[in-house]
Amino acid sequence: MARRPNVTSVQIAREAGVAQSTVSRVLNGGSVAPETRRRVLAAVAKYDFEPSQAARSLVGARSGLIGVVIRDLTNPFYPVMVKAMERVLHEQGLRLSLVTDVMTADEGLALLRREGVDGVVFTSAVRDEPLAHRMLGHGIPVVLCHRTLDDFPADQVEADNDRAGRLAAEHLLSLGHRRIAMVCGLAGASTAQQRGHGFRERVRAGEGVTVTEIDGAYDYATAYDAVRTLLAGAEPPTALFCHNDVMAYAALNAAAAAGVAVPRELSVVGCDDVPLSAWERIDLTTVRQPLERIAQVGVELLLDRLENPDAPLRHEVLPVEFVGRSTTAPA
């Protein structure tokens, strides 16, 4: 529905059957009962309400605020990216507004529109990402950074994830491993699809190789349980390729709990090379993504889009690098 003129928070409160102060708490991320929050957000969506929409309607006005959507702050990958983005924005005199997985798509949309962001960088988009589509629908520029979507009309930047999978496979095959398992990332995430594709394609060239795929969902606990079950099988793998470093950490700990020695009995390869992976007690063999460069390019693409809204869309793919450490050894 098109925005109705002169809609106020009083009318939103009346529509939702709550006090005006409750509307304010919802829009500012305060503590509100789930059903109350749902009614307020439904009224906000119905009237396409923005608290300061009049001030933001000034032609050419910019807030100097860039939204960044992060889905998993427990993954050390994302703080590295956010820090790099914040540095680039600070150099340009701009600020960052962070949206995390605590918020629903409705809440994230309400927050970002209320703050009047000039554009939004999405770092963890998945297939049918609702918030990214809705931001574009409201005319707010969007850039996909790290994860990408096919046929999505926005600038995008990612690492060469297909090659990352191939590099991991080449390393394990060169060590003589023929019973391999792949701990897969989140279904619907481009990184999981691309890394899995590259790994499978390269492994097919090896003779007598069997690959078992298990779901790790880019989550430590999920990956830990999956690897424990895998190692308890009759013919456990001699090597694992994990679609990110966090799942590789889970695999290392699952192996230790099962009494399986790494790397003598089990080789483990991750993907990302977050700073923790180089710590001596971890020393993870992995495939390095240019984390900071991905973040920098993502912000630069958005700033370029703000300056040149009609320019052709860009899709940047950045190189990856294999990093050999102490969690892999010959079969």
Coordinates of C-alpha atoms in Angstrom, one line a residue:
M1 CA 0.0 0.0 0.0
A2 CA 1.3 3.5 -0.8
R3 CA 2.2 5.7 2.1
R4 CA -0.7 7.7 3.4
P5 CA 0.1 11.3 4.1
N6 CA 0.3 12.7 7.6
V7 CA 0.2 9.4 9.3
T8 CA 1.4 9.9 12.9
S9 CA 2.5 7.6 15.7
V10 CA -0.9 8.3 17.4
Q11 CA -2.7 6.8 14.5
I12 CA -0.3 3.8 14.5
A13 CA -1.0 3.3 18.2
R14 CA -4.8 3.5 17.6
E15 CA -4.6 1.0 14.8
A16 CA -2.5 -1.4 16.9
G17 CA -4.6 -0.9 20.1
V18 CA -1.7 0.3 22.2
A19 CA -0.4 3.4 23.8
Q20 CA 1.8 5.8 21.8
S21 CA 4.7 5.2 24.1
T22 CA 4.5 1.5 23.2
V23 CA 4.8 2.4 19.5
S24 CA 7.9 4.3 20.4
R25 CA 9.4 1.4 22.3
V26 CA 8.8 -1.0 19.4
L27 CA 10.4 1.4 16.9
N28 CA 13.4 1.9 19.1
G29 CA 14.0 -1.7 19.8
G30 CA 12.7 -1.7 23.4
S31 CA 11.2 -4.6 25.4
V32 CA 7.7 -5.3 24.3
A33 CA 5.5 -8.5 24.4
P34 CA 5.8 -10.4 21.1
E35 CA 2.1 -10.1 20.3
T36 CA 2.1 -6.4 21.0
R37 CA 5.2 -6.0 18.8
R38 CA 3.5 -7.9 16.0
R39 CA 0.4 -5.7 16.1
V40 CA 2.5 -2.5 16.0
L41 CA 4.7 -3.7 13.2
A42 CA 1.6 -4.8 11.2
A43 CA 0.2 -1.2 11.6
V44 CA 3.6 0.3 10.6
A45 CA 3.7 -1.9 7.4
K46 CA 0.0 -1.1 6.6
Y47 CA 0.6 2.6 6.6
D48 CA 4.3 2.4 5.4
F49 CA 5.0 4.7 8.4
E50 CA 8.3 6.4 9.0
P51 CA 8.7 8.6 12.1
S52 CA 10.8 11.3 10.5
Q53 CA 9.7 10.8 6.9
A54 CA 9.0 14.5 6.3
A55 CA 12.5 15.5 7.1
R56 CA 13.9 12.7 4.9
S57 CA 11.9 13.7 1.9
L58 CA 14.1 16.7 1.3
V59 CA 15.6 16.4 -2.2
G60 CA 19.2 15.3 -2.2
A61 CA 19.2 14.9 1.6
R62 CA 21.7 12.3 3.0
S63 CA 21.9 11.0 6.5
G64 CA 25.5 9.9 6.3
L65 CA 24.4 6.6 7.8
I66 CA 25.1 3.2 6.2
G67 CA 23.2 0.1 7.4
V68 CA 25.1 -3.2 7.7
V69 CA 23.2 -6.5 8.2
I70 CA 25.0 -9.3 10.1
R71 CA 23.3 -12.6 10.9
D72 CA 25.8 -14.3 13.2
L73 CA 28.0 -12.2 15.5
T74 CA 29.2 -15.3 17.2
N75 CA 31.2 -16.1 14.0
P76 CA 34.6 -14.3 14.3
F77 CA 34.5 -13.8 10.5
Y78 CA 31.9 -11.0 10.9
P79 CA 33.5 -8.7 13.4
V80 CA 36.6 -8.6 11.1
M81 CA 34.3 -7.4 8.3
V82 CA 32.4 -4.9 10.4
K83 CA 35.6 -3.4 11.7
A84 CA 36.9 -3.0 8.1
M85 CA 33.7 -1.5 6.9
E86 CA 33.6 1.0 9.8
R87 CA 37.2 2.1 9.0
V88 CA 36.3 2.9 5.4
L89 CA 33.1 4.7 6.4
H90 CA 34.9 6.7 9.1
E91 CA 37.5 7.8 6.5
Q92 CA 34.5 9.1 4.4
G93 CA 32.9 10.9 7.4
L94 CA 30.1 8.3 7.5
R95 CA 28.6 6.2 10.2
L96 CA 27.5 2.6 10.5
S97 CA 24.2 1.2 11.8
L98 CA 24.2 -2.5 12.6
V99 CA 21.3 -4.9 12.2
T100 CA 21.7 -8.4 13.7
D101 CA 19.7 -11.7 13.7
V102 CA 18.0 -10.6 16.9
M103 CA 15.6 -8.6 14.6
T104 CA 13.0 -9.9 12.2
A105 CA 12.9 -8.6 8.6
D106 CA 10.0 -6.3 9.7
E107 CA 12.0 -5.0 12.6
G108 CA 15.2 -4.5 10.6
L109 CA 13.3 -2.7 7.9
A110 CA 11.6 -0.4 10.4
L111 CA 14.9 0.4 12.1
L112 CA 16.8 1.1 8.9
R113 CA 14.1 3.3 7.4
R114 CA 13.5 5.1 10.7
E115 CA 17.2 5.9 10.9
G116 CA 17.1 7.1 7.2
V117 CA 20.1 5.0 6.0
D118 CA 21.5 6.0 2.7
G119 CA 22.1 2.4 1.7
V120 CA 22.6 -1.1 3.2
V121 CA 25.4 -3.7 3.0
F122 CA 24.2 -7.3 3.5
T123 CA 27.0 -9.7 4.6
S124 CA 25.0 -12.9 5.0
A125 CA 22.2 -13.0 2.5
V126 CA 20.5 -16.3 1.7
R127 CA 18.2 -17.4 -1.0
D128 CA 14.9 -15.4 -0.9
E129 CA 16.4 -12.9 1.6
P130 CA 13.3 -10.9 2.6
L131 CA 15.0 -7.8 4.0
A132 CA 17.2 -7.1 1.0
H133 CA 14.3 -7.4 -1.4
R134 CA 12.2 -5.0 0.8
M135 CA 15.0 -2.5 1.0
L136 CA 15.3 -2.4 -2.8
G137 CA 11.5 -2.1 -3.0
H138 CA 11.7 1.1 -1.0
G139 CA 14.3 2.5 -3.3
I140 CA 17.2 2.1 -0.8
P141 CA 20.5 1.0 -2.5
V142 CA 21.7 -2.4 -1.5
V143 CA 25.1 -4.2 -1.9
L144 CA 25.6 -7.9 -1.2
C145 CA 29.0 -8.5 0.4
H146 CA 30.5 -12.0 1.0
R147 CA 27.3 -13.9 0.1
T148 CA 25.6 -13.3 -3.2
L149 CA 22.2 -14.0 -4.9
D150 CA 21.6 -15.0 -8.5
D151 CA 19.5 -12.5 -10.5
F152 CA 19.4 -10.0 -7.6
P153 CA 19.5 -6.5 -9.1
A154 CA 22.3 -5.0 -6.9
D155 CA 26.1 -4.7 -6.8
Q156 CA 27.8 -7.8 -5.3
V157 CA 31.2 -8.8 -4.0
E158 CA 32.5 -12.2 -2.9
A159 CA 35.5 -14.4 -2.7
D160 CA 36.2 -17.1 -5.3
N161 CA 34.4 -19.7 -3.2
D162 CA 34.5 -22.3 -6.0
R163 CA 38.2 -22.2 -6.1
A164 CA 38.3 -22.4 -2.3
G165 CA 36.6 -25.7 -2.5
R166 CA 38.9 -26.9 -5.3
L167 CA 42.1 -25.9 -3.3
A168 CA 40.8 -27.8 -0.2
A169 CA 40.2 -30.9 -2.4
E170 CA 43.6 -30.7 -4.1
H171 CA 45.4 -30.6 -0.8
L172 CA 43.6 -33.6 0.7
L173 CA 43.9 -35.6 -2.5
S174 CA 47.7 -34.8 -2.6
L175 CA 48.0 -36.2 0.9
G176 CA 46.5 -39.5 -0.3
H177 CA 43.1 -39.2 1.4
R178 CA 40.4 -41.2 -0.3
R179 CA 37.7 -41.4 2.5
I180 CA 36.7 -37.8 2.9
A181 CA 33.8 -35.9 4.4
M182 CA 32.5 -32.4 3.8
V183 CA 30.9 -30.4 6.6
C184 CA 28.5 -28.2 4.6
G185 CA 27.4 -24.7 5.4
L186 CA 23.9 -23.2 5.5
A187 CA 21.6 -24.4 2.8
G188 CA 20.6 -21.4 0.6
A189 CA 23.9 -19.6 1.2
S190 CA 26.0 -19.0 -1.9
T191 CA 29.2 -19.7 -0.1
A192 CA 28.1 -23.2 0.8
Q193 CA 26.8 -23.9 -2.7
Q194 CA 30.0 -22.6 -4.4
R195 CA 32.5 -24.2 -2.0
G196 CA 30.7 -27.5 -2.2
H197 CA 30.6 -27.4 -6.0
G198 CA 34.3 -26.7 -6.3
F199 CA 35.2 -29.4 -3.9
R200 CA 33.0 -32.0 -5.6
E201 CA 34.2 -31.1 -9.0
R202 CA 37.9 -31.5 -8.0
V203 CA 37.3 -34.7 -6.0
R204 CA 35.7 -36.4 -9.1
A205 CA 39.1 -36.4 -10.7
G206 CA 40.5 -38.5 -7.9
E207 CA 40.4 -42.3 -8.2
G208 CA 38.7 -44.4 -5.6
V209 CA 37.5 -41.4 -3.6
T210 CA 34.4 -41.4 -1.5
V211 CA 32.9 -38.2 -0.1
T212 CA 30.3 -38.1 2.6
E213 CA 28.4 -34.8 3.1
I214 CA 27.0 -33.7 6.4
D215 CA 25.1 -30.6 7.4
G216 CA 26.9 -28.2 9.7
A217 CA 24.8 -25.1 8.9
Y218 CA 27.7 -22.8 9.6
D219 CA 27.0 -23.4 13.3
Y220 CA 29.4 -24.7 15.9
A221 CA 27.0 -27.0 17.8
T222 CA 25.4 -28.4 14.7
A223 CA 28.8 -29.2 13.2
Y224 CA 30.1 -30.7 16.5
D225 CA 27.2 -33.1 16.8
A226 CA 27.4 -34.1 13.1
V227 CA 31.1 -34.8 13.2
R228 CA 30.7 -36.8 16.5
T229 CA 28.1 -39.0 14.7
L230 CA 30.3 -39.3 11.6
L231 CA 33.4 -40.4 13.6
A232 CA 31.4 -43.1 15.4
G233 CA 30.5 -44.8 12.2
A234 CA 32.0 -48.1 10.9
E235 CA 34.2 -46.4 8.4
P236 CA 35.0 -42.9 9.5
P237 CA 36.7 -40.5 7.1
T238 CA 40.4 -39.8 7.3
A239 CA 39.8 -36.1 6.3
L240 CA 37.3 -33.4 6.6
F241 CA 36.7 -30.2 4.6
C242 CA 34.6 -27.7 6.6
H243 CA 32.9 -24.9 4.8
N244 CA 34.1 -22.4 7.4
D245 CA 36.6 -22.2 10.2
V246 CA 34.0 -22.2 13.0
M247 CA 32.8 -25.7 11.9
A248 CA 36.4 -26.7 11.6
Y249 CA 36.9 -25.8 15.3
A250 CA 33.9 -27.9 16.1
A251 CA 35.4 -30.8 14.1
L252 CA 38.7 -30.5 16.0
N253 CA 36.9 -30.6 19.4
A254 CA 34.6 -33.4 18.3
A255 CA 37.7 -35.4 17.2
A256 CA 39.4 -34.8 20.6
A257 CA 36.2 -35.9 22.4
A258 CA 36.1 -39.1 20.4
G259 CA 39.8 -39.9 21.0
V260 CA 40.7 -39.3 17.3
A261 CA 44.1 -37.8 16.8
V262 CA 44.5 -34.8 14.5
P263 CA 46.2 -34.9 12.1
R264 CA 47.5 -38.5 12.5
E265 CA 44.1 -40.1 12.2
L266 CA 42.0 -37.2 10.9
S267 CA 43.0 -34.2 8.7
V268 CA 40.8 -31.1 9.0
V269 CA 40.7 -28.2 6.5
G270 CA 38.6 -25.1 7.1
C271 CA 37.7 -22.1 5.0
D272 CA 38.0 -18.3 5.8
D273 CA 41.2 -18.0 7.8
V274 CA 39.8 -15.8 10.5
P275 CA 42.5 -14.5 13.0
L276 CA 41.8 -17.3 15.5
S277 CA 42.8 -20.0 13.0
A278 CA 46.5 -18.9 13.2
W279 CA 46.6 -19.2 17.0
E280 CA 49.2 -21.8 18.0
R281 CA 46.7 -24.1 19.9
I282 CA 44.5 -24.2 16.8
D283 CA 46.9 -23.7 13.8
L284 CA 44.2 -24.7 11.3
T285 CA 44.9 -25.6 7.7
T286 CA 42.4 -23.5 5.8
V287 CA 41.6 -21.5 2.7
R288 CA 42.1 -17.7 3.2
Q289 CA 39.5 -15.3 2.1
P290 CA 40.5 -11.6 1.8
L291 CA 38.1 -10.7 4.6
E292 CA 39.0 -7.0 5.0
R293 CA 39.2 -6.5 1.3
I294 CA 35.8 -8.0 0.7
A295 CA 34.4 -5.6 3.3
Q296 CA 36.2 -2.6 1.8
V297 CA 35.0 -3.4 -1.7
G298 CA 31.4 -3.8 -0.4
V299 CA 31.4 -0.4 1.1
E300 CA 33.1 1.2 -1.9
L301 CA 30.5 -0.4 -4.2
L302 CA 27.7 1.1 -2.2
L303 CA 29.3 4.6 -2.1
D304 CA 29.8 4.4 -5.8
R305 CA 26.1 3.4 -6.3
L306 CA 25.0 6.4 -4.2
E307 CA 27.0 8.7 -6.4
N308 CA 26.1 7.0 -9.7
P309 CA 22.7 5.4 -9.2
D310 CA 22.3 4.6 -13.0
A311 CA 25.7 3.0 -13.5
P312 CA 25.8 -0.7 -14.6
L313 CA 25.7 -3.3 -11.8
R314 CA 29.0 -4.7 -10.7
H315 CA 29.9 -8.2 -9.4
E316 CA 33.4 -8.5 -8.0
V317 CA 35.1 -11.8 -7.3
L318 CA 38.3 -11.7 -5.2
P319 CA 41.0 -14.3 -5.1
V320 CA 41.6 -16.9 -2.3
E321 CA 44.7 -18.5 -1.0
F322 CA 45.5 -21.9 0.5
V323 CA 47.1 -21.8 4.0
G324 CA 48.8 -25.0 5.2
R325 CA 49.2 -25.5 8.9
S326 CA 49.3 -28.4 11.3
T327 CA 45.8 -30.0 11.1
T328 CA 46.5 -32.0 8.0
A329 CA 48.9 -34.8 7.3
P330 CA 49.2 -37.8 4.8
A331 CA 46.6 -40.4 5.1

